[in-house]
């Protein structure tokens, strides 16, 4: 059984307000990553294009071999789950057991590098009392508001722009859902106001912004399940992680959010030891072929898969496996 992907994309025509990025955007981001990592000698062998029926998709620009690393991705925003917050790095989500010899602290960092990279948003976060906000999320089993909170602190610190998620497709929210979000937003704003954030710093933090961010997080967030160990052991370890529901947090990415679903995918997304996503080919992929991942447990029967994808992700799967009633 493959790790579950907690994400979905709907046809772009359903969301005319959503921006389309030119392929050059992804080339430039790949070049940036490559410049900071000399071991990379070529950009990812992929490009983002419009599909006929599923909005944007990721396509191979050359033949890709079975098992080949396609690309890795760092998150736009991530946050540990409330059950793992004292067990994983507050920045990269790497398993980080608390040492009895270390001075007691509320959040853990696995390294000074992670502490430094988190410095911007963490300097904002640690000034606020989040007890009411966290209690609200905990009693209602909410996880996505934690990502919105983290993003808000990133915006305030200058680590991210308020519109950094606008390129991602949003879920359709009812008036009732938006109304419920107002209470979350009030708690978020209150915590930041009590932490001496100015009205000017919080100008962006409106119900429009908050609802828009959550609408995008809802269908683009990945549940992070760390497999650990070597890639050779990855599938077995990841399967065990899924079965034990060992999620350590959630994250939103840019490029991985453009992968469409297939019940017989040709691409696999995994997390080895931290929040950095790794995408590898499950079989040989030809140039021009769309790369697809599986959003759910592919071992389920067709009816169960269709029901889960329809009710949970909002679309009817018409992949070759579903069309053949497999």
PDB file of C-alpha atoms in Angstrom:
ATOM      1  CA  UNK A   1       0.000   0.000   0.000  1.00  0.00           C
ATOM      2  CA  UNK A   2       1.381   3.392  -0.927  1.00  0.00           C
ATOM      3  CA  UNK A   3       1.419   6.421   1.372  1.00  0.00           C
ATOM      4  CA  UNK A   4      -1.783   8.415   1.173  1.00  0.00           C
ATOM      5  CA  UNK A   5      -1.741  11.801  -0.511  1.00  0.00           C
ATOM      6  CA  UNK A   6      -4.071  14.274   1.170  1.00  0.00           C
ATOM      7  CA  UNK A   7      -4.522  16.612  -1.768  1.00  0.00           C
ATOM      8  CA  UNK A   8      -6.589  17.196  -4.898  1.00  0.00           C
ATOM      9  CA  UNK A   9      -6.920  19.483  -7.882  1.00  0.00           C
ATOM     10  CA  UNK A  10     -10.095  20.208  -9.848  1.00  0.00           C
ATOM     11  CA  UNK A  11     -10.401  21.402 -13.425  1.00  0.00           C
ATOM     12  CA  UNK A  12      -9.049  24.901 -13.929  1.00  0.00           C
ATOM     13  CA  UNK A  13     -12.249  25.955 -15.650  1.00  0.00           C
ATOM     14  CA  UNK A  14     -14.014  25.551 -12.297  1.00  0.00           C
ATOM     15  CA  UNK A  15     -11.782  28.238 -10.808  1.00  0.00           C
ATOM     16  CA  UNK A  16     -11.409  31.088 -13.303  1.00  0.00           C
ATOM     17  CA  UNK A  17     -10.002  33.298 -10.549  1.00  0.00           C
ATOM     18  CA  UNK A  18      -6.983  31.026 -10.127  1.00  0.00           C
ATOM     19  CA  UNK A  19      -3.754  32.155 -11.799  1.00  0.00           C
ATOM     20  CA  UNK A  20      -1.935  30.058 -14.364  1.00  0.00           C
ATOM     21  CA  UNK A  21       1.839  30.153 -14.163  1.00  0.00           C
ATOM     22  CA  UNK A  22       3.937  29.952 -17.318  1.00  0.00           C
ATOM     23  CA  UNK A  23       6.223  26.957 -17.650  1.00  0.00           C
ATOM     24  CA  UNK A  24       9.174  29.320 -17.309  1.00  0.00           C
ATOM     25  CA  UNK A  25       8.189  29.872 -13.685  1.00  0.00           C
ATOM     26  CA  UNK A  26       8.968  26.293 -12.801  1.00  0.00           C
ATOM     27  CA  UNK A  27      12.177  26.358 -14.816  1.00  0.00           C
ATOM     28  CA  UNK A  28      13.374  29.388 -12.881  1.00  0.00           C
ATOM     29  CA  UNK A  29      12.568  27.829  -9.515  1.00  0.00           C
ATOM     30  CA  UNK A  30      14.376  24.669 -10.558  1.00  0.00           C
ATOM     31  CA  UNK A  31      17.384  26.753 -11.576  1.00  0.00           C
ATOM     32  CA  UNK A  32      17.337  28.453  -8.178  1.00  0.00           C
ATOM     33  CA  UNK A  33      17.367  25.122  -6.386  1.00  0.00           C
ATOM     34  CA  UNK A  34      20.097  23.855  -8.675  1.00  0.00           C
ATOM     35  CA  UNK A  35      22.248  26.915  -8.013  1.00  0.00           C
ATOM     36  CA  UNK A  36      22.044  26.262  -4.265  1.00  0.00           C
ATOM     37  CA  UNK A  37      22.748  22.554  -4.808  1.00  0.00           C
ATOM     38  CA  UNK A  38      25.674  22.005  -7.179  1.00  0.00           C
ATOM     39  CA  UNK A  39      25.027  18.250  -7.216  1.00  0.00           C
ATOM     40  CA  UNK A  40      22.048  18.915  -9.482  1.00  0.00           C
ATOM     41  CA  UNK A  41      23.218  19.061 -13.072  1.00  0.00           C
ATOM     42  CA  UNK A  42      19.892  19.465 -14.869  1.00  0.00           C
ATOM     43  CA  UNK A  43      16.411  20.814 -14.152  1.00  0.00           C
ATOM     44  CA  UNK A  44      13.544  18.428 -13.349  1.00  0.00           C
ATOM     45  CA  UNK A  45      12.384  16.578 -16.508  1.00  0.00           C
ATOM     46  CA  UNK A  46       8.871  17.997 -16.260  1.00  0.00           C
ATOM     47  CA  UNK A  47       6.657  20.910 -17.226  1.00  0.00           C
ATOM     48  CA  UNK A  48       3.230  22.128 -16.111  1.00  0.00           C
ATOM     49  CA  UNK A  49       0.562  22.311 -18.824  1.00  0.00           C
ATOM     50  CA  UNK A  50      -3.213  22.448 -19.066  1.00  0.00           C
ATOM     51  CA  UNK A  51      -4.900  19.073 -19.482  1.00  0.00           C
ATOM     52  CA  UNK A  52      -8.124  18.485 -21.407  1.00  0.00           C
ATOM     53  CA  UNK A  53     -10.238  17.665 -18.357  1.00  0.00           C
ATOM     54  CA  UNK A  54      -8.287  17.942 -15.106  1.00  0.00           C
ATOM     55  CA  UNK A  55      -6.944  21.483 -15.068  1.00  0.00           C
ATOM     56  CA  UNK A  56      -3.207  21.785 -14.792  1.00  0.00           C
ATOM     57  CA  UNK A  57      -1.009  18.722 -14.858  1.00  0.00           C
ATOM     58  CA  UNK A  58       2.652  17.724 -14.822  1.00  0.00           C
ATOM     59  CA  UNK A  59       4.145  16.232 -17.988  1.00  0.00           C
ATOM     60  CA  UNK A  60       7.462  14.567 -18.775  1.00  0.00           C
ATOM     61  CA  UNK A  61       9.797  16.541 -21.057  1.00  0.00           C
ATOM     62  CA  UNK A  62      11.907  13.439 -21.729  1.00  0.00           C
ATOM     63  CA  UNK A  63      11.813   9.713 -21.047  1.00  0.00           C
ATOM     64  CA  UNK A  64      11.996   8.963 -17.325  1.00  0.00           C
ATOM     65  CA  UNK A  65      13.211   5.604 -16.078  1.00  0.00           C
ATOM     66  CA  UNK A  66      11.574   3.447 -13.426  1.00  0.00           C
ATOM     67  CA  UNK A  67      12.887   4.470 -10.003  1.00  0.00           C
ATOM     68  CA  UNK A  68      14.348   7.750 -11.220  1.00  0.00           C
ATOM     69  CA  UNK A  69      14.239  10.727  -8.900  1.00  0.00           C
ATOM     70  CA  UNK A  70      12.036  13.267 -10.681  1.00  0.00           C
ATOM     71  CA  UNK A  71      12.424  16.136  -8.252  1.00  0.00           C
ATOM     72  CA  UNK A  72      12.236  17.126  -4.619  1.00  0.00           C
ATOM     73  CA  UNK A  73      10.194  19.987  -3.192  1.00  0.00           C
ATOM     74  CA  UNK A  74      10.284  22.160  -0.112  1.00  0.00           C
ATOM     75  CA  UNK A  75       6.970  23.347   1.332  1.00  0.00           C
ATOM     76  CA  UNK A  76       5.456  26.773   0.989  1.00  0.00           C
ATOM     77  CA  UNK A  77       4.221  26.291   4.539  1.00  0.00           C
ATOM     78  CA  UNK A  78       4.186  23.393   7.000  1.00  0.00           C
ATOM     79  CA  UNK A  79       3.201  22.734  10.597  1.00  0.00           C
ATOM     80  CA  UNK A  80       3.534  19.777  12.978  1.00  0.00           C
ATOM     81  CA  UNK A  81       0.386  17.982  14.038  1.00  0.00           C
ATOM     82  CA  UNK A  82      -0.712  18.781  17.586  1.00  0.00           C
ATOM     83  CA  UNK A  83       0.013  15.185  18.621  1.00  0.00           C
ATOM     84  CA  UNK A  84       3.586  15.394  17.285  1.00  0.00           C
ATOM     85  CA  UNK A  85       4.532  18.929  18.224  1.00  0.00           C
ATOM     86  CA  UNK A  86       6.785  17.770  21.077  1.00  0.00           C
ATOM     87  CA  UNK A  87       8.367  14.973  19.019  1.00  0.00           C
ATOM     88  CA  UNK A  88       9.369  16.539  15.693  1.00  0.00           C
ATOM     89  CA  UNK A  89      11.341  19.530  14.522  1.00  0.00           C
ATOM     90  CA  UNK A  90       9.159  22.635  14.553  1.00  0.00           C
ATOM     91  CA  UNK A  91      10.540  23.583  11.131  1.00  0.00           C
ATOM     92  CA  UNK A  92      11.337  20.475   9.053  1.00  0.00           C
ATOM     93  CA  UNK A  93       9.177  17.911  10.966  1.00  0.00           C
ATOM     94  CA  UNK A  94      12.096  15.511  11.371  1.00  0.00           C
ATOM     95  CA  UNK A  95      11.663  13.139  14.297  1.00  0.00           C
ATOM     96  CA  UNK A  96      13.496  14.854  17.143  1.00  0.00           C
ATOM     97  CA  UNK A  97      13.249  13.113  20.513  1.00  0.00           C
ATOM     98  CA  UNK A  98      13.378  15.525  23.415  1.00  0.00           C
ATOM     99  CA  UNK A  99      16.601  15.065  25.376  1.00  0.00           C
ATOM    100  CA  UNK A 100      16.324  14.949  29.144  1.00  0.00           C
ATOM    101  CA  UNK A 101      19.502  16.947  29.361  1.00  0.00           C
ATOM    102  CA  UNK A 102      18.254  19.853  27.269  1.00  0.00           C
ATOM    103  CA  UNK A 103      16.669  22.887  28.823  1.00  0.00           C
ATOM    104  CA  UNK A 104      12.886  22.587  28.725  1.00  0.00           C
ATOM    105  CA  UNK A 105      11.432  24.381  25.744  1.00  0.00           C
ATOM    106  CA  UNK A 106       8.050  24.570  24.091  1.00  0.00           C
ATOM    107  CA  UNK A 107       9.210  23.803  20.561  1.00  0.00           C
ATOM    108  CA  UNK A 108      11.938  21.512  19.263  1.00  0.00           C
ATOM    109  CA  UNK A 109      14.411  22.129  16.472  1.00  0.00           C
ATOM    110  CA  UNK A 110      16.549  19.313  15.096  1.00  0.00           C
ATOM    111  CA  UNK A 111      19.476  21.603  14.273  1.00  0.00           C
ATOM    112  CA  UNK A 112      20.724  25.162  14.462  1.00  0.00           C
ATOM    113  CA  UNK A 113      20.128  25.374  10.703  1.00  0.00           C
ATOM    114  CA  UNK A 114      16.410  24.690  11.153  1.00  0.00           C
ATOM    115  CA  UNK A 115      16.252  27.108  14.065  1.00  0.00           C
ATOM    116  CA  UNK A 116      17.828  29.802  11.896  1.00  0.00           C
ATOM    117  CA  UNK A 117      15.523  29.118   8.937  1.00  0.00           C
ATOM    118  CA  UNK A 118      12.493  29.317  11.229  1.00  0.00           C
ATOM    119  CA  UNK A 119      13.749  32.474  12.917  1.00  0.00           C
ATOM    120  CA  UNK A 120      11.509  34.875  10.988  1.00  0.00           C
ATOM    121  CA  UNK A 121       8.097  33.356  11.669  1.00  0.00           C
ATOM    122  CA  UNK A 122       9.162  31.903  15.011  1.00  0.00           C
ATOM    123  CA  UNK A 123      10.082  35.331  16.357  1.00  0.00           C
ATOM    124  CA  UNK A 124       6.463  36.330  15.637  1.00  0.00           C
ATOM    125  CA  UNK A 125       4.892  33.097  16.880  1.00  0.00           C
ATOM    126  CA  UNK A 126       6.666  32.975  20.221  1.00  0.00           C
ATOM    127  CA  UNK A 127       5.430  36.465  21.176  1.00  0.00           C
ATOM    128  CA  UNK A 128       1.809  35.321  21.112  1.00  0.00           C
ATOM    129  CA  UNK A 129      -0.278  33.204  23.457  1.00  0.00           C
ATOM    130  CA  UNK A 130      -1.789  30.544  21.199  1.00  0.00           C
ATOM    131  CA  UNK A 131      -3.579  28.565  23.923  1.00  0.00           C
ATOM    132  CA  UNK A 132      -7.111  29.647  22.918  1.00  0.00           C
ATOM    133  CA  UNK A 133      -6.425  29.141  19.203  1.00  0.00           C
ATOM    134  CA  UNK A 134      -4.847  25.713  19.749  1.00  0.00           C
ATOM    135  CA  UNK A 135      -7.616  24.632  22.120  1.00  0.00           C
ATOM    136  CA  UNK A 136     -10.198  25.594  19.500  1.00  0.00           C
ATOM    137  CA  UNK A 137      -8.384  23.515  16.868  1.00  0.00           C
ATOM    138  CA  UNK A 138      -7.823  20.589  19.207  1.00  0.00           C
ATOM    139  CA  UNK A 139     -11.436  20.273  20.396  1.00  0.00           C
ATOM    140  CA  UNK A 140     -12.684  20.384  16.789  1.00  0.00           C
ATOM    141  CA  UNK A 141      -9.897  18.200  15.363  1.00  0.00           C
ATOM    142  CA  UNK A 142      -8.853  20.996  12.980  1.00  0.00           C
ATOM    143  CA  UNK A 143      -5.410  20.902  11.387  1.00  0.00           C
ATOM    144  CA  UNK A 144      -5.542  23.393   8.512  1.00  0.00           C
ATOM    145  CA  UNK A 145      -5.955  26.531  10.670  1.00  0.00           C
ATOM    146  CA  UNK A 146      -2.488  25.741  12.065  1.00  0.00           C
ATOM    147  CA  UNK A 147      -1.073  26.117   8.558  1.00  0.00           C
ATOM    148  CA  UNK A 148      -2.968  29.390   8.114  1.00  0.00           C
ATOM    149  CA  UNK A 149      -1.571  30.623  11.433  1.00  0.00           C
ATOM    150  CA  UNK A 150       1.964  29.720  10.370  1.00  0.00           C
ATOM    151  CA  UNK A 151       1.509  31.472   7.030  1.00  0.00           C
ATOM    152  CA  UNK A 152       0.157  34.595   8.730  1.00  0.00           C
ATOM    153  CA  UNK A 153       3.260  34.737  10.927  1.00  0.00           C
ATOM    154  CA  UNK A 154       5.445  34.251   7.844  1.00  0.00           C
ATOM    155  CA  UNK A 155       3.718  37.185   6.150  1.00  0.00           C
ATOM    156  CA  UNK A 156       4.149  39.408   9.210  1.00  0.00           C
ATOM    157  CA  UNK A 157       7.838  38.501   9.439  1.00  0.00           C
ATOM    158  CA  UNK A 158       8.421  39.128   5.728  1.00  0.00           C
ATOM    159  CA  UNK A 159       9.205  35.464   4.969  1.00  0.00           C
ATOM    160  CA  UNK A 160       6.221  35.186   2.608  1.00  0.00           C
ATOM    161  CA  UNK A 161       3.889  37.465   0.716  1.00  0.00           C
ATOM    162  CA  UNK A 162       0.189  37.582   1.517  1.00  0.00           C
ATOM    163  CA  UNK A 163      -0.633  36.289  -1.981  1.00  0.00           C
ATOM    164  CA  UNK A 164       1.916  33.458  -2.010  1.00  0.00           C
ATOM    165  CA  UNK A 165      -0.820  30.800  -2.362  1.00  0.00           C
ATOM    166  CA  UNK A 166      -2.941  32.571  -4.954  1.00  0.00           C
ATOM    167  CA  UNK A 167      -1.560  30.429  -7.784  1.00  0.00           C
ATOM    168  CA  UNK A 168      -3.030  27.272  -6.205  1.00  0.00           C
ATOM    169  CA  UNK A 169      -6.577  26.214  -6.937  1.00  0.00           C
ATOM    170  CA  UNK A 170      -9.086  26.789  -4.113  1.00  0.00           C
ATOM    171  CA  UNK A 171     -11.920  24.654  -2.841  1.00  0.00           C
ATOM    172  CA  UNK A 172     -15.433  25.988  -3.184  1.00  0.00           C
ATOM    173  CA  UNK A 173     -16.552  27.240   0.232  1.00  0.00           C
ATOM    174  CA  UNK A 174     -20.151  27.681   1.330  1.00  0.00           C
ATOM    175  CA  UNK A 175     -21.312  30.744   3.238  1.00  0.00           C
ATOM    176  CA  UNK A 176     -21.735  28.532   6.299  1.00  0.00           C
ATOM    177  CA  UNK A 177     -18.129  27.326   6.089  1.00  0.00           C
ATOM    178  CA  UNK A 178     -16.841  30.887   5.780  1.00  0.00           C
ATOM    179  CA  UNK A 179     -18.975  31.918   8.744  1.00  0.00           C
ATOM    180  CA  UNK A 180     -17.370  29.196  10.884  1.00  0.00           C
ATOM    181  CA  UNK A 181     -13.933  30.448   9.844  1.00  0.00           C
ATOM    182  CA  UNK A 182     -14.671  33.858  11.312  1.00  0.00           C
ATOM    183  CA  UNK A 183     -14.336  32.478  14.844  1.00  0.00           C
ATOM    184  CA  UNK A 184     -10.943  30.985  13.993  1.00  0.00           C
ATOM    185  CA  UNK A 185      -9.863  34.292  12.465  1.00  0.00           C
ATOM    186  CA  UNK A 186     -10.993  36.229  15.540  1.00  0.00           C
ATOM    187  CA  UNK A 187      -8.853  33.978  17.750  1.00  0.00           C
ATOM    188  CA  UNK A 188      -5.892  34.342  15.396  1.00  0.00           C
ATOM    189  CA  UNK A 189      -6.149  38.131  15.244  1.00  0.00           C
ATOM    190  CA  UNK A 190      -6.645  38.383  19.013  1.00  0.00           C
ATOM    191  CA  UNK A 191      -3.491  36.372  19.708  1.00  0.00           C
ATOM    192  CA  UNK A 192      -1.454  38.569  17.367  1.00  0.00           C
ATOM    193  CA  UNK A 193      -2.971  41.810  18.645  1.00  0.00           C
ATOM    194  CA  UNK A 194      -2.225  40.802  22.241  1.00  0.00           C
ATOM    195  CA  UNK A 195       1.355  40.138  21.094  1.00  0.00           C
ATOM    196  CA  UNK A 196       1.606  43.845  20.144  1.00  0.00           C
ATOM    197  CA  UNK A 197       1.283  43.387  16.389  1.00  0.00           C
ATOM    198  CA  UNK A 198       0.118  46.664  14.873  1.00  0.00           C
ATOM    199  CA  UNK A 199      -2.983  47.226  12.759  1.00  0.00           C
ATOM    200  CA  UNK A 200      -0.687  47.960   9.836  1.00  0.00           C
ATOM    201  CA  UNK A 201       1.020  44.576  10.225  1.00  0.00           C
ATOM    202  CA  UNK A 202      -2.375  42.850  10.312  1.00  0.00           C
ATOM    203  CA  UNK A 203      -3.971  44.724   7.397  1.00  0.00           C
ATOM    204  CA  UNK A 204      -3.873  41.608   5.204  1.00  0.00           C
ATOM    205  CA  UNK A 205      -5.532  39.427   7.859  1.00  0.00           C
ATOM    206  CA  UNK A 206      -9.144  39.745   6.677  1.00  0.00           C
ATOM    207  CA  UNK A 207     -11.825  37.085   6.362  1.00  0.00           C
ATOM    208  CA  UNK A 208     -11.277  37.221   2.606  1.00  0.00           C
ATOM    209  CA  UNK A 209      -7.593  36.399   3.009  1.00  0.00           C
ATOM    210  CA  UNK A 210      -8.158  33.759   5.676  1.00  0.00           C
ATOM    211  CA  UNK A 211     -10.955  31.991   3.789  1.00  0.00           C
ATOM    212  CA  UNK A 212      -8.944  32.134   0.557  1.00  0.00           C
ATOM    213  CA  UNK A 213      -5.907  30.592   2.224  1.00  0.00           C
ATOM    214  CA  UNK A 214      -7.937  27.829   3.866  1.00  0.00           C
ATOM    215  CA  UNK A 215      -9.759  27.143   0.594  1.00  0.00           C
ATOM    216  CA  UNK A 216      -6.383  26.483  -1.026  1.00  0.00           C
ATOM    217  CA  UNK A 217      -4.964  24.560   1.906  1.00  0.00           C
ATOM    218  CA  UNK A 218      -8.008  22.263   1.987  1.00  0.00           C
ATOM    219  CA  UNK A 219      -7.312  20.792  -1.461  1.00  0.00           C
ATOM    220  CA  UNK A 220      -3.547  21.227  -1.683  1.00  0.00           C
ATOM    221  CA  UNK A 221      -2.341  20.113   1.749  1.00  0.00           C
ATOM    222  CA  UNK A 222      -0.347  16.911   2.094  1.00  0.00           C
ATOM    223  CA  UNK A 223      -0.421  14.770   5.199  1.00  0.00           C
ATOM    224  CA  UNK A 224       3.228  14.142   6.055  1.00  0.00           C
ATOM    225  CA  UNK A 225       4.041  10.567   7.002  1.00  0.00           C
ATOM    226  CA  UNK A 226       7.751  10.003   7.484  1.00  0.00           C
ATOM    227  CA  UNK A 227       9.056   6.664   6.276  1.00  0.00           C
ATOM    228  CA  UNK A 228      12.636   7.085   7.458  1.00  0.00           C
ATOM    229  CA  UNK A 229      15.506   4.798   6.566  1.00  0.00           C
ATOM    230  CA  UNK A 230      16.856   4.131   3.081  1.00  0.00           C
ATOM    231  CA  UNK A 231      14.826   4.429  -0.088  1.00  0.00           C
ATOM    232  CA  UNK A 232      15.148   0.672  -0.624  1.00  0.00           C
ATOM    233  CA  UNK A 233      13.028   0.149   2.496  1.00  0.00           C
ATOM    234  CA  UNK A 234      10.784   3.111   1.782  1.00  0.00           C
ATOM    235  CA  UNK A 235       7.615   1.472   0.499  1.00  0.00           C
ATOM    236  CA  UNK A 236       7.364  -1.042   3.317  1.00  0.00           C
ATOM    237  CA  UNK A 237       8.137   1.552   5.962  1.00  0.00           C
ATOM    238  CA  UNK A 238       5.729   4.044   4.433  1.00  0.00           C
ATOM    239  CA  UNK A 239       2.980   1.445   4.374  1.00  0.00           C
ATOM    240  CA  UNK A 240       3.512   0.763   8.063  1.00  0.00           C
ATOM    241  CA  UNK A 241       3.425   4.502   8.715  1.00  0.00           C
ATOM    242  CA  UNK A 242       0.095   4.851   6.933  1.00  0.00           C
ATOM    243  CA  UNK A 243      -1.450   1.893   8.700  1.00  0.00           C
ATOM    244  CA  UNK A 244      -0.512   3.328  12.074  1.00  0.00           C
ATOM    245  CA  UNK A 245      -1.716   6.784  11.001  1.00  0.00           C
ATOM    246  CA  UNK A 246       1.679   8.156  11.999  1.00  0.00           C
ATOM    247  CA  UNK A 247       1.238  11.602  10.492  1.00  0.00           C
ATOM    248  CA  UNK A 248       3.685  14.125  11.891  1.00  0.00           C
ATOM    249  CA  UNK A 249       2.159  17.192  10.278  1.00  0.00           C
ATOM    250  CA  UNK A 250       0.801  18.824   7.151  1.00  0.00           C
ATOM    251  CA  UNK A 251       2.334  20.927   4.388  1.00  0.00           C
ATOM    252  CA  UNK A 252       1.494  22.749   1.184  1.00  0.00           C
ATOM    253  CA  UNK A 253       3.842  22.679  -1.807  1.00  0.00           C
ATOM    254  CA  UNK A 254       3.909  24.463  -5.136  1.00  0.00           C
ATOM    255  CA  UNK A 255       4.880  21.981  -7.852  1.00  0.00           C
ATOM    256  CA  UNK A 256       3.549  18.774  -6.194  1.00  0.00           C
ATOM    257  CA  UNK A 257       0.134  20.455  -6.006  1.00  0.00           C
ATOM    258  CA  UNK A 258      -0.128  20.295  -9.796  1.00  0.00           C
ATOM    259  CA  UNK A 259       0.061  16.487  -9.978  1.00  0.00           C
ATOM    260  CA  UNK A 260      -3.284  14.935 -10.881  1.00  0.00           C
ATOM    261  CA  UNK A 261      -4.680  11.671  -9.552  1.00  0.00           C
ATOM    262  CA  UNK A 262      -4.648   8.164 -10.999  1.00  0.00           C
ATOM    263  CA  UNK A 263      -5.628   4.921  -9.287  1.00  0.00           C
ATOM    264  CA  UNK A 264      -2.706   3.282 -11.090  1.00  0.00           C
ATOM    265  CA  UNK A 265      -0.119   6.065 -10.754  1.00  0.00           C
ATOM    266  CA  UNK A 266       3.190   6.263 -12.550  1.00  0.00           C
ATOM    267  CA  UNK A 267       4.749   8.526  -9.903  1.00  0.00           C
ATOM    268  CA  UNK A 268       5.140   8.201  -6.157  1.00  0.00           C
ATOM    269  CA  UNK A 269       5.507  10.924  -3.511  1.00  0.00           C
ATOM    270  CA  UNK A 270       7.204  10.119  -0.220  1.00  0.00           C
ATOM    271  CA  UNK A 271       8.811  11.796   2.777  1.00  0.00           C
ATOM    272  CA  UNK A 272      11.967  10.060   3.923  1.00  0.00           C
ATOM    273  CA  UNK A 273      13.039  11.886   7.080  1.00  0.00           C
ATOM    274  CA  UNK A 274      11.622  15.387   6.963  1.00  0.00           C
ATOM    275  CA  UNK A 275       9.035  17.591   5.251  1.00  0.00           C
ATOM    276  CA  UNK A 276      10.953  17.740   1.956  1.00  0.00           C
ATOM    277  CA  UNK A 277       8.879  15.809  -0.595  1.00  0.00           C
ATOM    278  CA  UNK A 278      10.521  13.314  -2.950  1.00  0.00           C
ATOM    279  CA  UNK A 279       8.879  12.242  -6.207  1.00  0.00           C
ATOM    280  CA  UNK A 280      10.078   9.134  -8.020  1.00  0.00           C
ATOM    281  CA  UNK A 281       8.913   7.219 -11.063  1.00  0.00           C
ATOM    282  CA  UNK A 282       7.043   3.976 -10.343  1.00  0.00           C
ATOM    283  CA  UNK A 283       7.628   2.754 -13.893  1.00  0.00           C
ATOM    284  CA  UNK A 284       9.129   3.936 -17.173  1.00  0.00           C
ATOM    285  CA  UNK A 285       7.479   7.174 -18.334  1.00  0.00           C
ATOM    286  CA  UNK A 286       7.615   8.404 -21.927  1.00  0.00           C
ATOM    287  CA  UNK A 287       8.297  11.979 -22.985  1.00  0.00           C
ATOM    288  CA  UNK A 288       4.990  13.867 -23.185  1.00  0.00           C
ATOM    289  CA  UNK A 289       3.200  11.500 -20.769  1.00  0.00           C
ATOM    290  CA  UNK A 290       1.404  13.018 -17.807  1.00  0.00           C
ATOM    291  CA  UNK A 291       2.845  12.188 -14.399  1.00  0.00           C
ATOM    292  CA  UNK A 292       0.174  11.229 -11.881  1.00  0.00           C
ATOM    293  CA  UNK A 293       0.115  10.254  -8.232  1.00  0.00           C
ATOM    294  CA  UNK A 294      -2.536   8.429  -6.194  1.00  0.00           C
ATOM    295  CA  UNK A 295      -4.429  10.559  -3.688  1.00  0.00           C
ATOM    296  CA  UNK A 296      -5.882   7.599  -1.766  1.00  0.00           C
ATOM    297  CA  UNK A 297      -5.260   3.977  -0.844  1.00  0.00           C
ATOM    298  CA  UNK A 298      -5.012   2.339  -4.261  1.00  0.00           C
ATOM    299  CA  UNK A 299      -5.690  -1.117  -2.815  1.00  0.00           C
ATOM    300  CA  UNK A 300      -9.393  -0.314  -2.289  1.00  0.00           C
ATOM    301  CA  UNK A 301     -12.025  -1.601  -4.694  1.00  0.00           C
ATOM    302  CA  UNK A 302     -13.392   0.591  -7.479  1.00  0.00           C
ATOM    303  CA  UNK A 303     -16.633   1.572  -5.738  1.00  0.00           C
ATOM    304  CA  UNK A 304     -14.815   2.503  -2.539  1.00  0.00           C
ATOM    305  CA  UNK A 305     -12.279   4.552  -4.477  1.00  0.00           C
ATOM    306  CA  UNK A 306     -14.956   6.346  -6.460  1.00  0.00           C
ATOM    307  CA  UNK A 307     -16.934   7.121  -3.319  1.00  0.00           C
ATOM    308  CA  UNK A 308     -13.897   8.492  -1.492  1.00  0.00           C
ATOM    309  CA  UNK A 309     -12.710  10.584  -4.437  1.00  0.00           C
ATOM    310  CA  UNK A 310     -16.192  11.966  -5.082  1.00  0.00           C
ATOM    311  CA  UNK A 311     -17.097  12.776  -1.480  1.00  0.00           C
ATOM    312  CA  UNK A 312     -13.655  13.715  -0.238  1.00  0.00           C
ATOM    313  CA  UNK A 313     -12.028  15.238  -3.295  1.00  0.00           C
ATOM    314  CA  UNK A 314     -14.918  16.385  -5.454  1.00  0.00           C
ATOM    315  CA  UNK A 315     -14.399  14.558  -8.733  1.00  0.00           C
ATOM    316  CA  UNK A 316     -15.238  11.316 -10.529  1.00  0.00           C
ATOM    317  CA  UNK A 317     -12.121   9.369 -11.407  1.00  0.00           C
ATOM    318  CA  UNK A 318     -12.007   8.263 -15.037  1.00  0.00           C
ATOM    319  CA  UNK A 319      -8.571   6.678 -15.045  1.00  0.00           C
ATOM    320  CA  UNK A 320      -8.063   3.516 -17.083  1.00  0.00           C
ATOM    321  CA  UNK A 321      -8.288   1.342 -13.990  1.00  0.00           C
ATOM    322  CA  UNK A 322     -11.649   2.785 -12.933  1.00  0.00           C
ATOM    323  CA  UNK A 323     -13.012   2.701 -16.503  1.00  0.00           C
ATOM    324  CA  UNK A 324     -12.187  -1.004 -16.722  1.00  0.00           C
ATOM    325  CA  UNK A 325     -13.998  -1.618 -13.402  1.00  0.00           C
ATOM    326  CA  UNK A 326     -10.813  -2.835 -11.756  1.00  0.00           C
TER     327      UNK A 326
END
